[in-house]
mmCIF file of C-alpha atoms and ligand atoms in Angstrom:
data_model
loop_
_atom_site.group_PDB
_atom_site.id
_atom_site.type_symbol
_atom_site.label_atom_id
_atom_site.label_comp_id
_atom_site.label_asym_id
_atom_site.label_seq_id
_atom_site.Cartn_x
_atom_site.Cartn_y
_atom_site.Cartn_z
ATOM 1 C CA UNK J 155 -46.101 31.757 -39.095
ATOM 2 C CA UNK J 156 -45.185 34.408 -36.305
ATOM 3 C CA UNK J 157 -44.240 38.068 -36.946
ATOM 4 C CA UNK J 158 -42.111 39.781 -34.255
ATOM 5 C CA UNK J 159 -43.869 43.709 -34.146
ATOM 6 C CA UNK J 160 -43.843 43.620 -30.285
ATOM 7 C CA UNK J 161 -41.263 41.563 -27.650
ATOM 8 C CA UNK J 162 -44.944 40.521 -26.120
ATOM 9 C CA UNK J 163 -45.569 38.720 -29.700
ATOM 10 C CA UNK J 164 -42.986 36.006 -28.282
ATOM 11 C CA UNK J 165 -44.079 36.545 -24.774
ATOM 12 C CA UNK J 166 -44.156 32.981 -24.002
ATOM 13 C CA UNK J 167 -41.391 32.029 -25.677
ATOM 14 C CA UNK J 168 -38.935 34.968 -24.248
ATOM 15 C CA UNK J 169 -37.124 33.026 -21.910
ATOM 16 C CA UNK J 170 -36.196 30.236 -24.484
ATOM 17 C CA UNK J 171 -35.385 32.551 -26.945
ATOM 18 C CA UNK J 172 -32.929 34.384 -24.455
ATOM 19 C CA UNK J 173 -31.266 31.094 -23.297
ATOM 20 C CA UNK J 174 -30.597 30.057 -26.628
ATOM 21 C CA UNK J 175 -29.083 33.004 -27.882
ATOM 22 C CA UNK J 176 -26.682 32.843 -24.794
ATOM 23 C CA UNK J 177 -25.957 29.499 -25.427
ATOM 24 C CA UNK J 178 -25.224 30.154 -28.841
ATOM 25 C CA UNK J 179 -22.671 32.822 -28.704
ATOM 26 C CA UNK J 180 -20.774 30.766 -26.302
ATOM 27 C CA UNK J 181 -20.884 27.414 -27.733
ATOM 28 C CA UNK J 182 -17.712 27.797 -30.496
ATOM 29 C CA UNK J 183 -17.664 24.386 -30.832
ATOM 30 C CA UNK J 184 -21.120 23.592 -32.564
ATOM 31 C CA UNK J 185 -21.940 27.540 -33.850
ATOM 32 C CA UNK J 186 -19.046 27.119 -36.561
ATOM 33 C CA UNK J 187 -20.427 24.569 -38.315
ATOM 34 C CA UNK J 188 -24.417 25.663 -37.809
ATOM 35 C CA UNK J 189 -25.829 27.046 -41.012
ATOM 36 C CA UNK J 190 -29.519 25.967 -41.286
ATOM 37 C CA UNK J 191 -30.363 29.523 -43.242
ATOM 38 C CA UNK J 192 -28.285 28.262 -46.252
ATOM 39 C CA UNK J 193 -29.922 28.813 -49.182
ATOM 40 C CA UNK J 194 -32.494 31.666 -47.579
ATOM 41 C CA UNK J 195 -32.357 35.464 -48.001
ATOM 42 C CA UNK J 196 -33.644 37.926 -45.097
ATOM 43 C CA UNK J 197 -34.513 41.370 -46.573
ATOM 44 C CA UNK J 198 -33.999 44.661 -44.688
ATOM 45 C CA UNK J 199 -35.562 47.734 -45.516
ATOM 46 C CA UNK J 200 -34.483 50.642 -43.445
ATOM 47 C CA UNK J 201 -36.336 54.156 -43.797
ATOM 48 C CA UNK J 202 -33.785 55.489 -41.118
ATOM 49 C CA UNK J 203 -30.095 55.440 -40.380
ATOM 50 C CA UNK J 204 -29.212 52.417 -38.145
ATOM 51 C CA UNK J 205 -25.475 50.791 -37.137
ATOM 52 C CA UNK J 206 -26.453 48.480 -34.787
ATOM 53 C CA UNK J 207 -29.414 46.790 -36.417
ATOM 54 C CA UNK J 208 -28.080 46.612 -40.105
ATOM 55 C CA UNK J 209 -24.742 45.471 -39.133
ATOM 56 C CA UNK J 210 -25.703 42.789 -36.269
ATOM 57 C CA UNK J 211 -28.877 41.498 -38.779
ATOM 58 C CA UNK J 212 -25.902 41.245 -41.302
ATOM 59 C CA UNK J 213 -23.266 39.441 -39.692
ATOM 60 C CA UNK J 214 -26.079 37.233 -38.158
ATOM 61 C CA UNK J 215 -27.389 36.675 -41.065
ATOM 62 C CA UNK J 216 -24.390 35.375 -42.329
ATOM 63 C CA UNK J 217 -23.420 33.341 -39.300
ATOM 64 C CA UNK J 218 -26.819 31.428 -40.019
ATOM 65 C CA UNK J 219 -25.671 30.629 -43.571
ATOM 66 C CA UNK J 220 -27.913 32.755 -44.924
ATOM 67 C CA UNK J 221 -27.958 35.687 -47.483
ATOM 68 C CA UNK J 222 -28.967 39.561 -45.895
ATOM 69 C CA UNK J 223 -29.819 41.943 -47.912
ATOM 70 C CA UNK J 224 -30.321 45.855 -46.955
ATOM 71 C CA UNK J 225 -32.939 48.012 -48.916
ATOM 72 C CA UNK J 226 -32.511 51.126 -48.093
ATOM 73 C CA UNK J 227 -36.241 53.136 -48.354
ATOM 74 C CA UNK J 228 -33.916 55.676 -50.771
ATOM 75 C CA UNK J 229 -33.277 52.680 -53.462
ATOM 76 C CA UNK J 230 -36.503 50.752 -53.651
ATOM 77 C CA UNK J 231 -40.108 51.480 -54.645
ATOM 78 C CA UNK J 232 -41.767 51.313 -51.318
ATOM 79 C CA UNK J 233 -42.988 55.236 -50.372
ATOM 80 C CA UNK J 234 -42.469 56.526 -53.819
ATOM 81 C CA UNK J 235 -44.946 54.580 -56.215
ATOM 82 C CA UNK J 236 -45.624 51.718 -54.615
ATOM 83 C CA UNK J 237 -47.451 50.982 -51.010
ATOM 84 C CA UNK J 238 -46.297 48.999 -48.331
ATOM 85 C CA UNK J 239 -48.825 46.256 -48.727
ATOM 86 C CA UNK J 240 -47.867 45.296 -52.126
ATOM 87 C CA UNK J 241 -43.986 45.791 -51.413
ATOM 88 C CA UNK J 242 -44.663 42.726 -48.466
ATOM 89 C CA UNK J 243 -46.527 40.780 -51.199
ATOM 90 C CA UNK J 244 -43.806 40.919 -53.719
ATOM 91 C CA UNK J 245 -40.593 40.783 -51.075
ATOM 92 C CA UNK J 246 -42.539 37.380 -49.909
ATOM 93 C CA UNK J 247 -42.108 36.310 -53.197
ATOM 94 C CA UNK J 248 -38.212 35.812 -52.827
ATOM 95 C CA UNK J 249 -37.614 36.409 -49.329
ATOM 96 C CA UNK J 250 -37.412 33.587 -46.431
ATOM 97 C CA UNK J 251 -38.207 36.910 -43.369
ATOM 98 C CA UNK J 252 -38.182 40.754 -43.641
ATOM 99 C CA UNK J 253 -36.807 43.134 -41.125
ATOM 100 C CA UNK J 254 -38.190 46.706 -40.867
ATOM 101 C CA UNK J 255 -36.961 49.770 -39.709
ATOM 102 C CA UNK J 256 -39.789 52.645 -39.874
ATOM 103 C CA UNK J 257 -41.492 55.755 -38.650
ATOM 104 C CA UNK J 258 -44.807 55.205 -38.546
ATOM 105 C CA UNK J 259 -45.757 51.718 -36.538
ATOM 106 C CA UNK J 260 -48.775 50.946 -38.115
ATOM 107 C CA UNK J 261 -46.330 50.379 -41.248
ATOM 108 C CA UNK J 262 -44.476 47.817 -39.917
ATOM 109 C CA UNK J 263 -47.868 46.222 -38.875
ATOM 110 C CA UNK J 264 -49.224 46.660 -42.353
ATOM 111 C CA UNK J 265 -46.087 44.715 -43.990
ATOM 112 C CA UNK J 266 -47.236 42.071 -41.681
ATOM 113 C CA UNK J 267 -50.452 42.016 -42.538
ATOM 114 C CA UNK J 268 -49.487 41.664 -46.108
ATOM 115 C CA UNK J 269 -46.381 39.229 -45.793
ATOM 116 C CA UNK J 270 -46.452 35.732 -46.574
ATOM 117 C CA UNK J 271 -43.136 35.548 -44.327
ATOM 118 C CA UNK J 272 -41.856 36.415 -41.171
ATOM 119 C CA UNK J 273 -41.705 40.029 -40.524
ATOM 120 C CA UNK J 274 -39.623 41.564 -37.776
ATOM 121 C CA UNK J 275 -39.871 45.226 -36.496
ATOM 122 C CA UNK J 276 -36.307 46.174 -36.267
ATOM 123 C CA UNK J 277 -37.437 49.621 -34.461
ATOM 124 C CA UNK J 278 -40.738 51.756 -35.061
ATOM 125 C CA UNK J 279 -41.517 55.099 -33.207
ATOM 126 C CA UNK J 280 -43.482 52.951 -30.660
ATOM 127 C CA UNK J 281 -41.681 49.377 -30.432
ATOM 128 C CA UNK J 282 -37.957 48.292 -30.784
ATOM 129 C CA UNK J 283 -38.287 44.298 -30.123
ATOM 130 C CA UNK J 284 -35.167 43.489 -31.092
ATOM 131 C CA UNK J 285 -33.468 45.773 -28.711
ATOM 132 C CA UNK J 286 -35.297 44.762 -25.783
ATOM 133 C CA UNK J 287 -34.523 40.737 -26.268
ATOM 134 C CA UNK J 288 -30.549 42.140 -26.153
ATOM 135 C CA UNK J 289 -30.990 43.942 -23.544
ATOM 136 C CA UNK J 290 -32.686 41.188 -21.468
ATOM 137 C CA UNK J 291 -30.427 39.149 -22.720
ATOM 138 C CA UNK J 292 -27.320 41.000 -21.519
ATOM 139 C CA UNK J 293 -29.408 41.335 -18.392
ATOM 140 C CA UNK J 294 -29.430 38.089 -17.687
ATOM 141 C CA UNK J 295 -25.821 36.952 -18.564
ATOM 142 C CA UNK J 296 -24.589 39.690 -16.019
ATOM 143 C CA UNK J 297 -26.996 38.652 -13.081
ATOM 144 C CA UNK J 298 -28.436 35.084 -13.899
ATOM 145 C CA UNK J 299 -31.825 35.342 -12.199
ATOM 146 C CA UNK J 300 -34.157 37.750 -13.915
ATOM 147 C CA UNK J 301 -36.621 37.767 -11.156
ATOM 148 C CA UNK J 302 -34.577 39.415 -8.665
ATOM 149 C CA UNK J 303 -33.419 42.356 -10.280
ATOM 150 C CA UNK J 304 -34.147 46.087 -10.197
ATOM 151 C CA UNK J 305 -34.237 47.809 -13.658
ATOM 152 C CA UNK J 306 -34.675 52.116 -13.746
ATOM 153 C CA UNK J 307 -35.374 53.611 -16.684
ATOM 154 C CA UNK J 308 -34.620 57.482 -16.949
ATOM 155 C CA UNK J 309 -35.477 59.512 -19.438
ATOM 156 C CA UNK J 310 -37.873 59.690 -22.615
ATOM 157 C CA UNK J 311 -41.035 57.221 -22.451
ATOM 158 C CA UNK J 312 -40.310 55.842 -26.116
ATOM 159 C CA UNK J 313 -40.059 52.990 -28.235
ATOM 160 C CA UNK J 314 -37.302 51.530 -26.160
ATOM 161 C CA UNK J 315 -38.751 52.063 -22.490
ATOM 162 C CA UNK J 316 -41.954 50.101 -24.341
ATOM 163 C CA UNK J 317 -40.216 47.107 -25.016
ATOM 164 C CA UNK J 318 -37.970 46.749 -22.350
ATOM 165 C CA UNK J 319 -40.989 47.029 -20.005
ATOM 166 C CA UNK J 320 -42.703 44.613 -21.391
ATOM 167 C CA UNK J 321 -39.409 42.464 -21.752
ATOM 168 C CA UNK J 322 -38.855 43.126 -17.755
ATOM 169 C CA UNK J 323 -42.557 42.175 -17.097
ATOM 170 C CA UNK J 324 -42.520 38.780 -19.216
ATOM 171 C CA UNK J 325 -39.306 37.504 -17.313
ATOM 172 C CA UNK J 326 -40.230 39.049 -13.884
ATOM 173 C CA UNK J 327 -37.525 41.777 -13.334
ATOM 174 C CA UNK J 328 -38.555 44.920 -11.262
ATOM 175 C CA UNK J 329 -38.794 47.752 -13.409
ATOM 176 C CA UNK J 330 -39.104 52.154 -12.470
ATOM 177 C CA UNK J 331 -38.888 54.198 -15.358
ATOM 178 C CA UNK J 332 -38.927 58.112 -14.620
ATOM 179 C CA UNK J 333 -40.005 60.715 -16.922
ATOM 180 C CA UNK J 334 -40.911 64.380 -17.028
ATOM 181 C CA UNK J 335 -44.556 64.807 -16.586
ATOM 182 C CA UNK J 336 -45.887 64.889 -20.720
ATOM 183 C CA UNK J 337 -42.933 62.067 -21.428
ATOM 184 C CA UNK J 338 -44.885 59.149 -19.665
ATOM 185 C CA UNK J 339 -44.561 55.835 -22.054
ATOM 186 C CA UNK J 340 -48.032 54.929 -23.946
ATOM 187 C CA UNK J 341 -50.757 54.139 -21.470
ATOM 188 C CA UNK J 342 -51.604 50.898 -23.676
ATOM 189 C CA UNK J 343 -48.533 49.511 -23.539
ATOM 190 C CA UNK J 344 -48.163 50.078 -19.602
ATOM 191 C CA UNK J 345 -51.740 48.861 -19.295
ATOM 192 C CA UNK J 346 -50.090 45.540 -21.502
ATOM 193 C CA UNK J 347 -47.595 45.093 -19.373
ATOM 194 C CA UNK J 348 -48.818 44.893 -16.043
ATOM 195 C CA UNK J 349 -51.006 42.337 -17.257
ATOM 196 C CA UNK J 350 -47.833 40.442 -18.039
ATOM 197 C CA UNK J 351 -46.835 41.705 -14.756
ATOM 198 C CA UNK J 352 -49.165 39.735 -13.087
ATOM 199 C CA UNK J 353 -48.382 36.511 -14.392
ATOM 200 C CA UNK J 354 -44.585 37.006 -13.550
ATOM 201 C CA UNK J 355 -44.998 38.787 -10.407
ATOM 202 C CA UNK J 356 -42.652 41.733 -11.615
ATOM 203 C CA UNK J 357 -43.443 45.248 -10.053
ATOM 204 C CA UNK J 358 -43.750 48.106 -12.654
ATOM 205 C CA UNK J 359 -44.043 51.917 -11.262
ATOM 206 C CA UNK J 360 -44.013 55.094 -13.416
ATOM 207 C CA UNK J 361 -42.654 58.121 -11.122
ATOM 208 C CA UNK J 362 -41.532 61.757 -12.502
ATOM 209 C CA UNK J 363 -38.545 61.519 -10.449
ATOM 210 C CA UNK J 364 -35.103 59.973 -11.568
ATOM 211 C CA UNK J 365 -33.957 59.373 -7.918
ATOM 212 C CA UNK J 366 -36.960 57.713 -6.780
ATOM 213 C CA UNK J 367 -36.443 55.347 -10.048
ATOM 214 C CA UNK J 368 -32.440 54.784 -9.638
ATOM 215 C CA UNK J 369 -32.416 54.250 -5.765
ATOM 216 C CA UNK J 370 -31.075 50.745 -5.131
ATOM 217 C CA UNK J 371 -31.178 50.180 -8.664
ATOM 218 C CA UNK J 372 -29.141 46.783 -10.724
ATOM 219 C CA UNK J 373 -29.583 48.419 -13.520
ATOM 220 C CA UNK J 374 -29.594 51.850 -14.977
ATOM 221 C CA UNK J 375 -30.578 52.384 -18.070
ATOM 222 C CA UNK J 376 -31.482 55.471 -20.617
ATOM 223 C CA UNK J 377 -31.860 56.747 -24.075
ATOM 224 C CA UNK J 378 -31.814 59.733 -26.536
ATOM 225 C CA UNK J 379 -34.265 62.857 -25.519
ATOM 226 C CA UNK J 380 -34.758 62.803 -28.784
ATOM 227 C CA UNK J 381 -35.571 60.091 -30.782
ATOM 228 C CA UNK J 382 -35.288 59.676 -34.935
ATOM 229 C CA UNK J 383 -38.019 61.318 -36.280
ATOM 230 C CA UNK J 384 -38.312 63.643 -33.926
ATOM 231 C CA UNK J 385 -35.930 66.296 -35.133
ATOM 232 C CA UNK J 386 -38.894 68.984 -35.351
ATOM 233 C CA UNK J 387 -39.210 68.625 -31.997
ATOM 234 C CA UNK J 388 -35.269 69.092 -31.012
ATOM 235 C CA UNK J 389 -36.380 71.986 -28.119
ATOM 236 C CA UNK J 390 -38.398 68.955 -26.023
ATOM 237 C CA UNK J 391 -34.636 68.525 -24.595
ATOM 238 C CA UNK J 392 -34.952 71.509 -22.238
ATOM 239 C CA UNK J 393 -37.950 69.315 -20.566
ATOM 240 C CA UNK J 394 -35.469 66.995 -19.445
ATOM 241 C CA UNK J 395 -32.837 68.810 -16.724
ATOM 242 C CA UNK J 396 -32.125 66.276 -14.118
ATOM 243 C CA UNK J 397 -32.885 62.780 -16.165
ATOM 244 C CA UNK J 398 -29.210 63.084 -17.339
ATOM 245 C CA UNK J 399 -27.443 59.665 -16.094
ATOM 246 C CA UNK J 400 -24.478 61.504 -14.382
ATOM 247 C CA UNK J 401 -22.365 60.755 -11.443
ATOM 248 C CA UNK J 402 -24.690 62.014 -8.678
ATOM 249 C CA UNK J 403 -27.918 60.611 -9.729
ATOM 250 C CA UNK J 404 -25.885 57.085 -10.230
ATOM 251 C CA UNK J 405 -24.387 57.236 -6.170
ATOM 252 C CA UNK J 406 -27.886 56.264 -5.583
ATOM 253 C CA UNK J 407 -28.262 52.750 -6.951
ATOM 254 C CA UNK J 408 -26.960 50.026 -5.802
ATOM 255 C CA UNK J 409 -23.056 50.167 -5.590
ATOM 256 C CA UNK J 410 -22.502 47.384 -7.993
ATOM 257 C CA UNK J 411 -25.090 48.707 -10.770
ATOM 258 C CA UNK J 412 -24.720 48.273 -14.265
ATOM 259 C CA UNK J 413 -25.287 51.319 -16.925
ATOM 260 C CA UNK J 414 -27.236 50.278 -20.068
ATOM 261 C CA UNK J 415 -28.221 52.599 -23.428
ATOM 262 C CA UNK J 416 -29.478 50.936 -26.198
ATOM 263 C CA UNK J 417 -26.835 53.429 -28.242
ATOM 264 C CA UNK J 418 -26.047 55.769 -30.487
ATOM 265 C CA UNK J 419 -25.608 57.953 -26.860
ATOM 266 C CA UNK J 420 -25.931 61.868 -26.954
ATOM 267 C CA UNK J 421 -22.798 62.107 -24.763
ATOM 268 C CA UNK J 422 -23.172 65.359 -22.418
ATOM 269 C CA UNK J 423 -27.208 65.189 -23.228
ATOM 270 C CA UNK J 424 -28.465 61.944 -21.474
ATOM 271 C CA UNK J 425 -25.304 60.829 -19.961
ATOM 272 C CA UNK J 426 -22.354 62.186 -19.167
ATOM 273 C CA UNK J 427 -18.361 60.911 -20.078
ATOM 274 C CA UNK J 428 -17.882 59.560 -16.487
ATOM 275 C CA UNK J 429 -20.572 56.973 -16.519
ATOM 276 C CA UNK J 430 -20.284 55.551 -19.991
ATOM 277 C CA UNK J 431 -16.624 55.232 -19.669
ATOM 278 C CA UNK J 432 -16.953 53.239 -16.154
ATOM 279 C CA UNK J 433 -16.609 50.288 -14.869
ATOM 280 C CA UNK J 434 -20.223 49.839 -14.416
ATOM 281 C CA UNK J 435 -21.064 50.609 -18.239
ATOM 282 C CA UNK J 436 -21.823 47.227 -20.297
ATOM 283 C CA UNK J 437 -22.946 49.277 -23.293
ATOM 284 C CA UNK J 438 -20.893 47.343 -26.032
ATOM 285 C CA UNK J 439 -21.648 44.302 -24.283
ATOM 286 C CA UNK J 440 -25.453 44.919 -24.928
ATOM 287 C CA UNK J 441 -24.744 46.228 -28.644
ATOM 288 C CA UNK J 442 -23.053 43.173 -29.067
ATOM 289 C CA UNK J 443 -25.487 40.863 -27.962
ATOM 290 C CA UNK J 444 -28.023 42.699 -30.710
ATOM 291 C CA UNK J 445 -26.552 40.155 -32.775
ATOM 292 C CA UNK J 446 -26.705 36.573 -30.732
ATOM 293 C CA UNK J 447 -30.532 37.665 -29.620
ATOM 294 C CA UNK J 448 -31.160 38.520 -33.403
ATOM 295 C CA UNK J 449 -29.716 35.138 -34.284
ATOM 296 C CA UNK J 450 -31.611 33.536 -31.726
ATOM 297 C CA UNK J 451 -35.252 35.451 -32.694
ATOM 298 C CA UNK J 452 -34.867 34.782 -36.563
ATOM 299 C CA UNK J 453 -33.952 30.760 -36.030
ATOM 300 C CA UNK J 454 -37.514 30.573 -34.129
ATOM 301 C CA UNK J 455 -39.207 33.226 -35.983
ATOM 302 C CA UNK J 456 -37.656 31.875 -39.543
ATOM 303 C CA UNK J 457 -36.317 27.986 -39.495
ATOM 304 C CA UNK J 458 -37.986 25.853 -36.679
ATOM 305 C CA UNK J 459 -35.841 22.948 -37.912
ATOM 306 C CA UNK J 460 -33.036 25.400 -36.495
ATOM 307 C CA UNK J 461 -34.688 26.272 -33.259
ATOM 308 C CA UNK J 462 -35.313 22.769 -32.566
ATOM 309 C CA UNK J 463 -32.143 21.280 -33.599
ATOM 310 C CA UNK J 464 -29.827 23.533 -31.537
ATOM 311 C CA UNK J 465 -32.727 24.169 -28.651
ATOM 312 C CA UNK J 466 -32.143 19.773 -28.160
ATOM 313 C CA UNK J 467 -28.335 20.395 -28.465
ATOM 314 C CA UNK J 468 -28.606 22.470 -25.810
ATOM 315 C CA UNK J 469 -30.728 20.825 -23.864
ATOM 316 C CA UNK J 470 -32.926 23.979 -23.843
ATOM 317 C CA UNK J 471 -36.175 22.266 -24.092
HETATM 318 N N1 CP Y 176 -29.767 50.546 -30.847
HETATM 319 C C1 CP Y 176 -29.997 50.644 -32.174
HETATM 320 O O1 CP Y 176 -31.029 50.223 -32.686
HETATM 321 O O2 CP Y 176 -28.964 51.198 -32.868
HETATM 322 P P1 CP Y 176 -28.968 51.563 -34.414
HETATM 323 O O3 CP Y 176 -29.903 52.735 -34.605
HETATM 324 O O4 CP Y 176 -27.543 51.921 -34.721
HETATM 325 O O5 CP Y 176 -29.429 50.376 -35.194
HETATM 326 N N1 NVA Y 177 -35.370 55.974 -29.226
HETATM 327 C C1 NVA Y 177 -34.333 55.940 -30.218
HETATM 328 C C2 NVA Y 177 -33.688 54.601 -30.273
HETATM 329 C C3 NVA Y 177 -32.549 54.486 -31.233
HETATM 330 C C4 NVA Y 177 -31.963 53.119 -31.295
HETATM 331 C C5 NVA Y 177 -34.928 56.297 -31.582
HETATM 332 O O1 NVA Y 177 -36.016 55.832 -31.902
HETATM 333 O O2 NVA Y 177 -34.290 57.058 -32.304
#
């Protein structure tokens, strides 16, 4: 059994999984008829607000043949009299995989320790998994070969920047994230992923300075200044004057670049109107493909009859 707290937990894997899930969402003459979750149930339990996640885990779900349901932190036990080790014991009990939204990620690795089933972290304050197999995966529909392109990263070294580093450095892309000094992403994970790094033979470089990180950029991408959870701390946005994704900072990738944001997007905070309404912006593409690489991670992580079966289909190997 595999739990999915990390993209690195499937490091191996990554590639596959991101094939699949593209081969999935266009192949409407086999997906129809695919249901190998029928009969299963996939808990949620969100302690924060999410549209993305609940809704693309939801329709998945369902796509899959299986049954979602959402537990919302308000409604069930967990964090008012019971703990979160005994909430994985019993939700194992009924449950084919769990999906958790949380604060604090040693939860979410606690609920694994404790779970009989699959567990996947469907965003903690330091990873956001799911995200970063979307976002590879939208990567990789728009430009085919991984290894050759250029990913910059502007803005607030969090959950997301973690994963999608270590999602660049498993598949080979180049990745430069910029931050202001005090914003750097988690020295671990950095430390993590240039040891992935060196088995893909991606380059990874940390600057404080958002032109150095977008010149000649593929991709742009960025996020909230400040993340859920961090509402106490809703003044660390004056830190951040010139990491907004605006016009001028985008004339200096590449001419053809693509804008990413994992969404919901401050507009006016971390990027402006002009860019996420442009040509270049493939942000509903990417929420979209939240579902097809969700479908893709819970068939291997959940139902290896369903991995296998479609993988052969495919031809995926
Ligand atoms: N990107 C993302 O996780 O969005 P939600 O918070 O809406 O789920
Ligand atoms: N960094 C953001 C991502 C939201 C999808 C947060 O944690 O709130």
């Amino acid at each position: 059994m595999r739990h999915l707290l990390a993209i690195d937990d499937v490091a191996e894997e990554f590639e596959s999984i991101i094939d699949w899930a593209i081969a999935f969402k266009h192949d409407s003459d086999v997906a129809p008829d695919f249901k190998p979750f029928d009969g299963l149930s996939i808990g949620s339990i969100y302690e924060k607000p999410s549209t993305r996640t609940r809704v693309s885990f939801e329709v998945g779900i369902n796509k899959l043949g299986g049954h979602p349901l959402t537990l919302l932190k308000g409604d069930i036990q967990l964090g008012k009299s019971e703990t979160v080790g005994d909430t994985a014991q019993v939700l194992s009990r009924y449950l084919a995989g769990i999906t958790y939204r949380c604060f604090g990620h040693a939860d979410v690795v606690q609920l694994a320790e404790h779970s009989t089933v699959p567990v996947i972290n469907a965003l903690s304050d330091k990873h956001h998994p799911c995200q970063a197999a979307a976002d590879l995966m939208t990567i990789k529909e728009k430009f085919d070969d991984l290894g050759s392109v250029k990913i910059a990263y502007v803005g607030d070294g969090n959950n997301v920047l973690h994963d999608l580093m270590l999602g660049a450095a498993i598949v080979g892309s180049d990745i430069t994230w910029a931050t202001p000094e005090g914003y750097e992403p988690d020295e671990d994970i950095v430390t993590r992923a240039l040891e992935l790094a060196e088995k893909s033979g991606s380059t990874l470089t940390g600057t404080n300075d958002p032109v150095e990180a977008v010149t000649d950029a593929n991709v742009v991408y960025t996020d909230v200044f400040v993340s859920m959870g961090e509402e106490g701390l809703a003044d660390k946005i004056g830190d951040f004057d010139g990491f907004q994704i605006n016009d001028e900072l985008v004339s200096h990738a590449d001419d053809e670049y693509l804008f990413m944001h994992c969404l919901p997007a401050h507009r006016g905070d971390e990027v402006t109107d002009s860019v996420m309404d442009s040509e270049n912006s493939i942000v509903f593409d990417q929420a979209e493909n939240r579902m097809w690489a969700q479908i893709s991670l819970l068939s291997f992580l959940i139902s290896d009859a369903a991995w296998e079966t479609y993988a052969e289909f495919l031809e995926l190997g």
